[in-house]
CSV table of C-alpha atoms and ligand atoms in Angstrom, one decimal:
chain,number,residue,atom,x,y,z
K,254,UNK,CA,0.0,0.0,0.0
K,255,UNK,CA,1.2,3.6,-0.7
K,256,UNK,CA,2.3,5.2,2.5
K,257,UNK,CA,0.3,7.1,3.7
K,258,UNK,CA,2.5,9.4,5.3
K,259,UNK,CA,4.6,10.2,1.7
K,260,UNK,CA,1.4,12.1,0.6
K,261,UNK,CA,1.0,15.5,2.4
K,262,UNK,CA,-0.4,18.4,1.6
K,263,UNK,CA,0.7,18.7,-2.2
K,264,UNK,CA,-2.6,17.3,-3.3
K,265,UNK,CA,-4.9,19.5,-1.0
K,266,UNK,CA,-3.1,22.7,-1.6
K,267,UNK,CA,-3.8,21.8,-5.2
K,268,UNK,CA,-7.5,20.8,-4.9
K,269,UNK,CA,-8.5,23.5,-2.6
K,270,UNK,CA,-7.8,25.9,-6.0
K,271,UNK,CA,-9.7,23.8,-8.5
K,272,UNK,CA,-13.6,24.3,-9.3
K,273,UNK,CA,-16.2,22.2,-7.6
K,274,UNK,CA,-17.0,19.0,-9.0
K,275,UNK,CA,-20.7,19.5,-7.9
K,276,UNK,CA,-22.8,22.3,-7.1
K,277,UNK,CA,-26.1,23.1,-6.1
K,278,UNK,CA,-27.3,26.5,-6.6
K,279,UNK,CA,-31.3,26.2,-5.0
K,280,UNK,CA,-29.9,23.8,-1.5
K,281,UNK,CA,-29.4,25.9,1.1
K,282,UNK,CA,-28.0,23.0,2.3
K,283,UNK,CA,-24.3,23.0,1.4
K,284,UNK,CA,-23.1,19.7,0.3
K,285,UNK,CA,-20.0,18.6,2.4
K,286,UNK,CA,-18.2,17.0,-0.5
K,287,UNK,CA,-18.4,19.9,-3.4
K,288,UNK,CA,-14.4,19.5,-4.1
K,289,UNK,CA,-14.9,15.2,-3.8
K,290,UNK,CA,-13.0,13.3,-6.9
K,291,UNK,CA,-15.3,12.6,-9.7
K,292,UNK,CA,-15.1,8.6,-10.0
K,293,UNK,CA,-15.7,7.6,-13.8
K,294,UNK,CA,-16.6,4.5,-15.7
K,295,UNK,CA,-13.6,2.5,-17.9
K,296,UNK,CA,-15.9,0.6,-20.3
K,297,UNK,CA,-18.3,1.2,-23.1
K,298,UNK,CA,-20.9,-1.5,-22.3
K,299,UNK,CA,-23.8,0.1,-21.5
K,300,UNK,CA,-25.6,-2.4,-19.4
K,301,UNK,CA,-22.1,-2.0,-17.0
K,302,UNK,CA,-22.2,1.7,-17.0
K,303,UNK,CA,-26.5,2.2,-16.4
K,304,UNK,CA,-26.9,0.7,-13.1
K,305,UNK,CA,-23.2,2.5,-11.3
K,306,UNK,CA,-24.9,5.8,-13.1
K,307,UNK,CA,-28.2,5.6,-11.8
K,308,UNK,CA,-26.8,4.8,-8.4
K,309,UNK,CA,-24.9,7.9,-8.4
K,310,UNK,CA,-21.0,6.1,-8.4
K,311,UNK,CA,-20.4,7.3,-11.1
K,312,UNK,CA,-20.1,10.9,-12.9
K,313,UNK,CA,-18.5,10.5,-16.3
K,314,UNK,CA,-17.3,7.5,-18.7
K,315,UNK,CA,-14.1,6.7,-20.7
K,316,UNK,CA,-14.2,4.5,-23.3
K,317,UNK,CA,-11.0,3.4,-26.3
K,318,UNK,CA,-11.2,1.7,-29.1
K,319,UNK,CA,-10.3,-1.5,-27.1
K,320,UNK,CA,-12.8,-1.2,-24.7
K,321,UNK,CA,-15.4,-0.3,-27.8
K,322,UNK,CA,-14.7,-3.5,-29.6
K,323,UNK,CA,-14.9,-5.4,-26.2
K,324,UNK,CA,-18.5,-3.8,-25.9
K,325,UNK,CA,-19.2,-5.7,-29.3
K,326,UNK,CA,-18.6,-2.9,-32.0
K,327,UNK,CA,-17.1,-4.6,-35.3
K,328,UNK,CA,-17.6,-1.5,-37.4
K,329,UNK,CA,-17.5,2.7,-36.8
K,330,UNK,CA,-21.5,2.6,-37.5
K,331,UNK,CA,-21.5,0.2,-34.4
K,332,UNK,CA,-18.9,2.2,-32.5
K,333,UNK,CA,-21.1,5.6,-32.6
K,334,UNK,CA,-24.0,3.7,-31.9
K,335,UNK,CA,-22.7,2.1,-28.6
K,336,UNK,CA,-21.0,6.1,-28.1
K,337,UNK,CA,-24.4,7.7,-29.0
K,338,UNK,CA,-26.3,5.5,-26.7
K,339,UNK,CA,-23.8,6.3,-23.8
K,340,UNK,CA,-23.8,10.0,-24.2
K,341,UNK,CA,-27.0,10.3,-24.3
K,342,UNK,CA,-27.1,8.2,-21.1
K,343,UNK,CA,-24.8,10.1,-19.2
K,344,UNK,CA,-25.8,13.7,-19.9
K,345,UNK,CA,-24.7,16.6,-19.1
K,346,UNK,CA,-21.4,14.3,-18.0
K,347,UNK,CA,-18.7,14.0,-19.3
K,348,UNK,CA,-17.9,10.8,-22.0
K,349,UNK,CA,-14.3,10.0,-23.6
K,350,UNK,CA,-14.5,9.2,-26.9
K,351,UNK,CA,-10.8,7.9,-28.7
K,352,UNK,CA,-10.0,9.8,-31.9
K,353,UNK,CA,-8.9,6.5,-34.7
K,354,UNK,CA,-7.9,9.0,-37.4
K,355,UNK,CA,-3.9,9.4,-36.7
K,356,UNK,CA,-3.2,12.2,-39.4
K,357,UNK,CA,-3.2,15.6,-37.6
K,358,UNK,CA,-6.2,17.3,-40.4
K,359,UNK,CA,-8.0,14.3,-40.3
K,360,UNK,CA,-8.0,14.0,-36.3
K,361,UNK,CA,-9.3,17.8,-36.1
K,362,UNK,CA,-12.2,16.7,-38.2
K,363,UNK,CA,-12.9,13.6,-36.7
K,364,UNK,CA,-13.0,15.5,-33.1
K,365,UNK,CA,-15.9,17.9,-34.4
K,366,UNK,CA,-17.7,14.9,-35.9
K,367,UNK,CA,-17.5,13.1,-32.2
K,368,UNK,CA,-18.5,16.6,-30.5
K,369,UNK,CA,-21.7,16.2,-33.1
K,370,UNK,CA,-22.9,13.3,-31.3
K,371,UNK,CA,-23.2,14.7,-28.0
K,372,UNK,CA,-22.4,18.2,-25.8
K,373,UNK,CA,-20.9,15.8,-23.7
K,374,UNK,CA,-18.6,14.2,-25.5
K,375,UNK,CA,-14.7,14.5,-25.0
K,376,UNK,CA,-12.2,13.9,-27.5
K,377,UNK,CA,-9.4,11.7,-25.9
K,378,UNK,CA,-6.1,12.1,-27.8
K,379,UNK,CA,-3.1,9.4,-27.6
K,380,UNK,CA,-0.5,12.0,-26.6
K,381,UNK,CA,2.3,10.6,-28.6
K,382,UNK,CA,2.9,6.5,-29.9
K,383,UNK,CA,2.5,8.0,-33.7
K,384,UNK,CA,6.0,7.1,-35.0
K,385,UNK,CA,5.1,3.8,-33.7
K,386,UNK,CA,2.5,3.7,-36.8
K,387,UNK,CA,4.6,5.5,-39.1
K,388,UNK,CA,8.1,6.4,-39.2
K,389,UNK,CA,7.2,9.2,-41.1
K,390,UNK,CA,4.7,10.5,-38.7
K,391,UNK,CA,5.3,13.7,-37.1
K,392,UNK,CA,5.9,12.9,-33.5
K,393,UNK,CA,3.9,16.1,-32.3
K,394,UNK,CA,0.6,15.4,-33.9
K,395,UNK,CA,-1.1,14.1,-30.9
K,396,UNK,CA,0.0,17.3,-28.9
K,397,UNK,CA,-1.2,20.0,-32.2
K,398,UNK,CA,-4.3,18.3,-31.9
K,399,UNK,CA,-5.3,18.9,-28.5
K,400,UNK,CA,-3.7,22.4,-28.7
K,401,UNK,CA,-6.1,22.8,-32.2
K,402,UNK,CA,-8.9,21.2,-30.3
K,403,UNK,CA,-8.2,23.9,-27.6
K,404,UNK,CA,-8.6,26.7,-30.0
K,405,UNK,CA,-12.0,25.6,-30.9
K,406,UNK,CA,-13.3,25.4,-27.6
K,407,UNK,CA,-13.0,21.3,-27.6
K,408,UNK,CA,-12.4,19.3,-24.7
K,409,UNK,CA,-9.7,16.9,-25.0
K,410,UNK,CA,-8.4,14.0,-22.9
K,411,UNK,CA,-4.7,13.4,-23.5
K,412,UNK,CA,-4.4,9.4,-23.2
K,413,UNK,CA,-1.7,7.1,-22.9
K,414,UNK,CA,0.6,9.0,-20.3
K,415,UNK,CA,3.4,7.3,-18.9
K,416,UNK,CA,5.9,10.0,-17.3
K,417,UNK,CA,5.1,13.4,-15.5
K,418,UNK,CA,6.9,15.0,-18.5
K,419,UNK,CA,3.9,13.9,-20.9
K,420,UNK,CA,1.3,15.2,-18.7
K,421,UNK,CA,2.8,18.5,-18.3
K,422,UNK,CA,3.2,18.7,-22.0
K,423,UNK,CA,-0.6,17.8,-22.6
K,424,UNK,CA,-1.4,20.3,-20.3
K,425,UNK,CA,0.5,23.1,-21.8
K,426,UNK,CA,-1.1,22.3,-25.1
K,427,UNK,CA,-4.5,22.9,-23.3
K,428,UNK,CA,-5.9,19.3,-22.5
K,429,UNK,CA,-8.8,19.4,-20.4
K,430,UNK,CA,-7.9,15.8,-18.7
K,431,UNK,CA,-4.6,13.9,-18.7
K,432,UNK,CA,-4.8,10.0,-18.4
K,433,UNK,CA,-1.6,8.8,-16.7
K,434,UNK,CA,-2.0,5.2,-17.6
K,435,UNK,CA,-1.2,3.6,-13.8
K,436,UNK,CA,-1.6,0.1,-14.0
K,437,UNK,CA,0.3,-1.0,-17.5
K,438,UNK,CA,3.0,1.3,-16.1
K,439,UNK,CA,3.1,-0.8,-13.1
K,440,UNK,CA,2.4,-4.2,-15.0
K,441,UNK,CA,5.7,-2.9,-17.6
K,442,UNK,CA,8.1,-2.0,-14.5
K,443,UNK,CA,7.1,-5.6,-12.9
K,444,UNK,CA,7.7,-7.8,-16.2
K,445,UNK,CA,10.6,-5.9,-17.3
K,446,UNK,CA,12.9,-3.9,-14.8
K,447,UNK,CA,16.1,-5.3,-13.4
K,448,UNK,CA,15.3,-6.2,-9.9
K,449,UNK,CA,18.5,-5.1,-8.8
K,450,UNK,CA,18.2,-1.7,-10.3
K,451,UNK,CA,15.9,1.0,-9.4
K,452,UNK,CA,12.2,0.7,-10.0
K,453,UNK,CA,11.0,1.2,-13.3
K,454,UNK,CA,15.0,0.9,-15.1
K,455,UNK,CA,13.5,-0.9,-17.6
K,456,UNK,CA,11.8,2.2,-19.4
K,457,UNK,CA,14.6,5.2,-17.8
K,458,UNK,CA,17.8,3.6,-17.6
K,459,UNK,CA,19.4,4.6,-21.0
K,460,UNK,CA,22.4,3.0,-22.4
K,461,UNK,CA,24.2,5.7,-23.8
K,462,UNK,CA,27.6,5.4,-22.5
K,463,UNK,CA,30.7,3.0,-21.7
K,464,UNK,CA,32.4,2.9,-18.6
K,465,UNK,CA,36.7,2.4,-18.6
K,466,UNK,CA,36.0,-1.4,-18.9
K,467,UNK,CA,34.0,-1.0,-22.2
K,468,UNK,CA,31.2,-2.4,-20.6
K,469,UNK,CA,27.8,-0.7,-21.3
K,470,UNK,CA,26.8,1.9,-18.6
K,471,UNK,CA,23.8,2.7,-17.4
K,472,UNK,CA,22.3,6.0,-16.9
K,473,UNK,CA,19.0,6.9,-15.1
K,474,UNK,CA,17.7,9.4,-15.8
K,475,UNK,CA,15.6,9.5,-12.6
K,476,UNK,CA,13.1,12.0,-13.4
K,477,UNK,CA,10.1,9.3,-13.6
K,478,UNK,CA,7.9,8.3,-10.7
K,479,UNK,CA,11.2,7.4,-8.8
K,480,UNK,CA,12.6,7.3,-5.2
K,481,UNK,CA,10.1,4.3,-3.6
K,482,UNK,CA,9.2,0.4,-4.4
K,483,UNK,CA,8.6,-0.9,-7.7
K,484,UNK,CA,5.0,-1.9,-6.3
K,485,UNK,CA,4.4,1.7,-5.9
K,486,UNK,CA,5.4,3.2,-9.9
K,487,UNK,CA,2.5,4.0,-10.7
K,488,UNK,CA,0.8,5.8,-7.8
K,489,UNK,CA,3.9,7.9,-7.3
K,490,UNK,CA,3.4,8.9,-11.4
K,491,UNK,CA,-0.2,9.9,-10.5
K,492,UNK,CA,1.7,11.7,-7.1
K,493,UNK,CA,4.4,13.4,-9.4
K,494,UNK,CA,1.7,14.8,-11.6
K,495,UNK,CA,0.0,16.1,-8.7
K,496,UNK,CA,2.6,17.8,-7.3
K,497,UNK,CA,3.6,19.5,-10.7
K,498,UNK,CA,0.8,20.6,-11.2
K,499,UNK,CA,0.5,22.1,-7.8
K,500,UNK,CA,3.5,23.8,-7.9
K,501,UNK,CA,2.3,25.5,-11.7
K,502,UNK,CA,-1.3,26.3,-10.8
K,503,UNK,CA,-2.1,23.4,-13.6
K,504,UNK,CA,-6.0,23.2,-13.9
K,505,UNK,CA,-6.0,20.2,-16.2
K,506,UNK,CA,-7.6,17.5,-14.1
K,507,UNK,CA,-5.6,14.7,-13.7
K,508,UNK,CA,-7.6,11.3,-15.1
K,509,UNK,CA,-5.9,8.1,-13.3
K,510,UNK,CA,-6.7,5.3,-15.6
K,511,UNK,CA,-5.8,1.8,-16.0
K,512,UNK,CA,-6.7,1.0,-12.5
K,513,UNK,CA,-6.0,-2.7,-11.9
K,514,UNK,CA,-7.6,-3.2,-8.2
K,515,UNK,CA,-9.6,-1.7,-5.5
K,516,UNK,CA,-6.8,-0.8,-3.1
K,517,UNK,CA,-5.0,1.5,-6.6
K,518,UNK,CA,-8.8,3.5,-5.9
K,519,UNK,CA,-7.5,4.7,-2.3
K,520,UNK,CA,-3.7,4.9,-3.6
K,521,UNK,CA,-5.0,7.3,-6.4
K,522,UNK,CA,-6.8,9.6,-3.9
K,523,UNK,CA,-4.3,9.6,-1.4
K,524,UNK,CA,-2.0,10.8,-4.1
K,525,UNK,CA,-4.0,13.7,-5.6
K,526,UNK,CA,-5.4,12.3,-8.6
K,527,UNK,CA,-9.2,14.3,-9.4
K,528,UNK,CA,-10.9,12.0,-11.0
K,529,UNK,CA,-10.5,8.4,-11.3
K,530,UNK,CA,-11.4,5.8,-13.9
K,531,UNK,CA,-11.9,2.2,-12.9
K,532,UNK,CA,-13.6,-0.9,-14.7
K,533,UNK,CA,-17.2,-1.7,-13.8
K,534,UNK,CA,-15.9,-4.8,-12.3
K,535,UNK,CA,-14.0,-3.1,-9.4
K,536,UNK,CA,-17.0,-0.5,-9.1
K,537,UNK,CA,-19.5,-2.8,-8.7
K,538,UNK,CA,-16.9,-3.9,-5.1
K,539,UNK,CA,-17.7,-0.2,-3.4
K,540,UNK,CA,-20.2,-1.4,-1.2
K,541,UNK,CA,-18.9,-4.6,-0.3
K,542,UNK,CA,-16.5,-5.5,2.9
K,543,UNK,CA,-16.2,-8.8,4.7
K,544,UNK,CA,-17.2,-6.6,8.2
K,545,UNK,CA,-20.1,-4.9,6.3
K,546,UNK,CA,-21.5,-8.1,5.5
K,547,UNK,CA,-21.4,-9.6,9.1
K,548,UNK,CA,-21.9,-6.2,10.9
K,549,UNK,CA,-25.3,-6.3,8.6
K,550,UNK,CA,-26.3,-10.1,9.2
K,551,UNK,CA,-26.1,-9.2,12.6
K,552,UNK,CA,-28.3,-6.3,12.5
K,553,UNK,CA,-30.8,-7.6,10.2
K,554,UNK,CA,-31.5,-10.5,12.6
K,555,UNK,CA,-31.5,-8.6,15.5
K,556,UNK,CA,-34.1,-6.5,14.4
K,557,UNK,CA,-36.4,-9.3,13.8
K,558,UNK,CA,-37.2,-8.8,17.3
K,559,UNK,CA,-38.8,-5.5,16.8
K,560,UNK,CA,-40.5,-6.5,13.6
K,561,UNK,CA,-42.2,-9.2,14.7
H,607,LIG,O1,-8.7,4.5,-19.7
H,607,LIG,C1,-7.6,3.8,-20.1
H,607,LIG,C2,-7.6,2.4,-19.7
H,607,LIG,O2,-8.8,1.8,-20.3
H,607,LIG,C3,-6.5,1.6,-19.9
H,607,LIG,O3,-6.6,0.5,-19.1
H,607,LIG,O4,-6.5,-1.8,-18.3
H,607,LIG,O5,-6.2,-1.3,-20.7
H,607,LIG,O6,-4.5,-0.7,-19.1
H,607,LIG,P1,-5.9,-0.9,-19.3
């Protein structure tokens, strides 16, 4: 578990200056949690997201296209159906939708035809990974997307963040949300890091130099999520952001995705994320606990004596 004590103030200094997540004008009535995390939905099956919306869980959905072809789409008709159908579900909240196109014009105009299907839609933008598809690609696109998206008044989501570096960039371009991807950061460091070496070597130690034997040196660069056990990678990312962000007076909100388990929910808020995205699976465990569950048998039978 993420110590508890390594969190401090950062986060609160920083969420005491962002907006409230929920207002009511007409109660007189304050409502003690107006600054609470917003908790979102990580799927794009309806029947998953209907019943944690209409008991109030949840305030907002992100879907990909991995998630959209696991909710049964097998064509783009299918995939705006399934996107309609949420949107319209979830209004006026809001409802990440994954741009496919990967050309920078044809991303632009993609993100107004997604806006068309719903006020509430989002446009989530990979934040980088184009070279991956073409060496050719220009490396910026994601980030003169969301800063184009930005100059028509669109709200983006900046996806697939792995270092505090990306998140700051996204934010500087004018993303609304940044996803730091937790979990497959976490998953990487644990399949692929040198145990001996510092947490998370495997994606910031950089063999660029020799050392006087000729053998290969290793350099890390240290500026990612370090300084604490593998285990912990990718709560301290969500933690770095938070504190970067706090120090700049960053209003993006900071979107932890990629959640793996129900403990990762408190890690997230202890370490200043705003909004969290989990999978229906690990939503539908909120109200469970081995103690509720006796604590309540108890009760119920006890009160058979009254209701008798
Ligand atoms: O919202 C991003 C999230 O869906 C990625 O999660 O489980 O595929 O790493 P995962």
């Amino acid at each position: 578990m993420f110590p508890i004590h390594q969190t401090k103030s950062a986060a609160h200094a920083r969420r005491i200056r962002m907006p409230e997540t929920q207002s009511f004008p007409d109660k007189r009535l304050a409502h003690p949690a107006g600054r609470a995390p917003r908790i979102f939905a990580d799927t794009a099956v309806i029947d998953d997201i209907e019943p944690l919306f209409r008991a109030g869980i949840i305030t907002g959905v992100t879907t990909n296209p991995s998630l959209m072809k696991k909710a049964g789409a097998t064509s783009w008709d299918e995939a705006r159906d399934i996107s309609r159908r949420i949107l319209k579900l979830m209004e006026p909240y809001p409802v990440s939708l994954e741009l496919t196109e990967v050309g920078q014009r044809e991303m632009i105009a993609q993100a107004e035809q997604l806006g068309q299907w719903g006020d509430n839609a989002v446009i989530k933008v990979p934040v980088g990974g184009y070279i991956a598809l073409s060496s050719q690609a220009d490396p910026f696109t994601g980030l003169k997307v969301i800063r184009a998206l930005w100059e028509l008044d669109i709200r983006t989501n900046a996806t697939l963040i792995f270092n505090s570096t990306q998140a700051l960039w996204a934010a500087q371009a004018g993303a609304t949300f940044v996803s730091p991807f937790l979990g497959r950061l976490a998953d990487y460091a644990y399949q692929n890091d040198h145990p001996e070496r510092p947490p998370g070597n495997s994606l910031y130690w950089i063999e660029d130099h020799k050392n006087t034997a000729g053998d290969q040196h290793l350099f890390n660069s240290e500026y990612v999520a370090s300084g604490g056990p593998r285990k912990d990678i990718g709560i301290r990312l969500i933690q770095e952001i938070a504190v970067i962000f706090g120090n700049y007076d960053i209003h993006s909100e900071i979107l932890a995705a990629s959640i793996r388990n129900f403990a990762q929910i408190t890690e997230c808020l202890l370490a200043g994320a705003d909004i969290l995205t989990v999978p229906a699976d690990i939503l539908r465990q909120i109200p469970h606990h081995p103690l509720t569950e006796a604590g309540m048998k108890t009760f119920y039978s006890d009160s058979q004596v009254f209701t008798k």
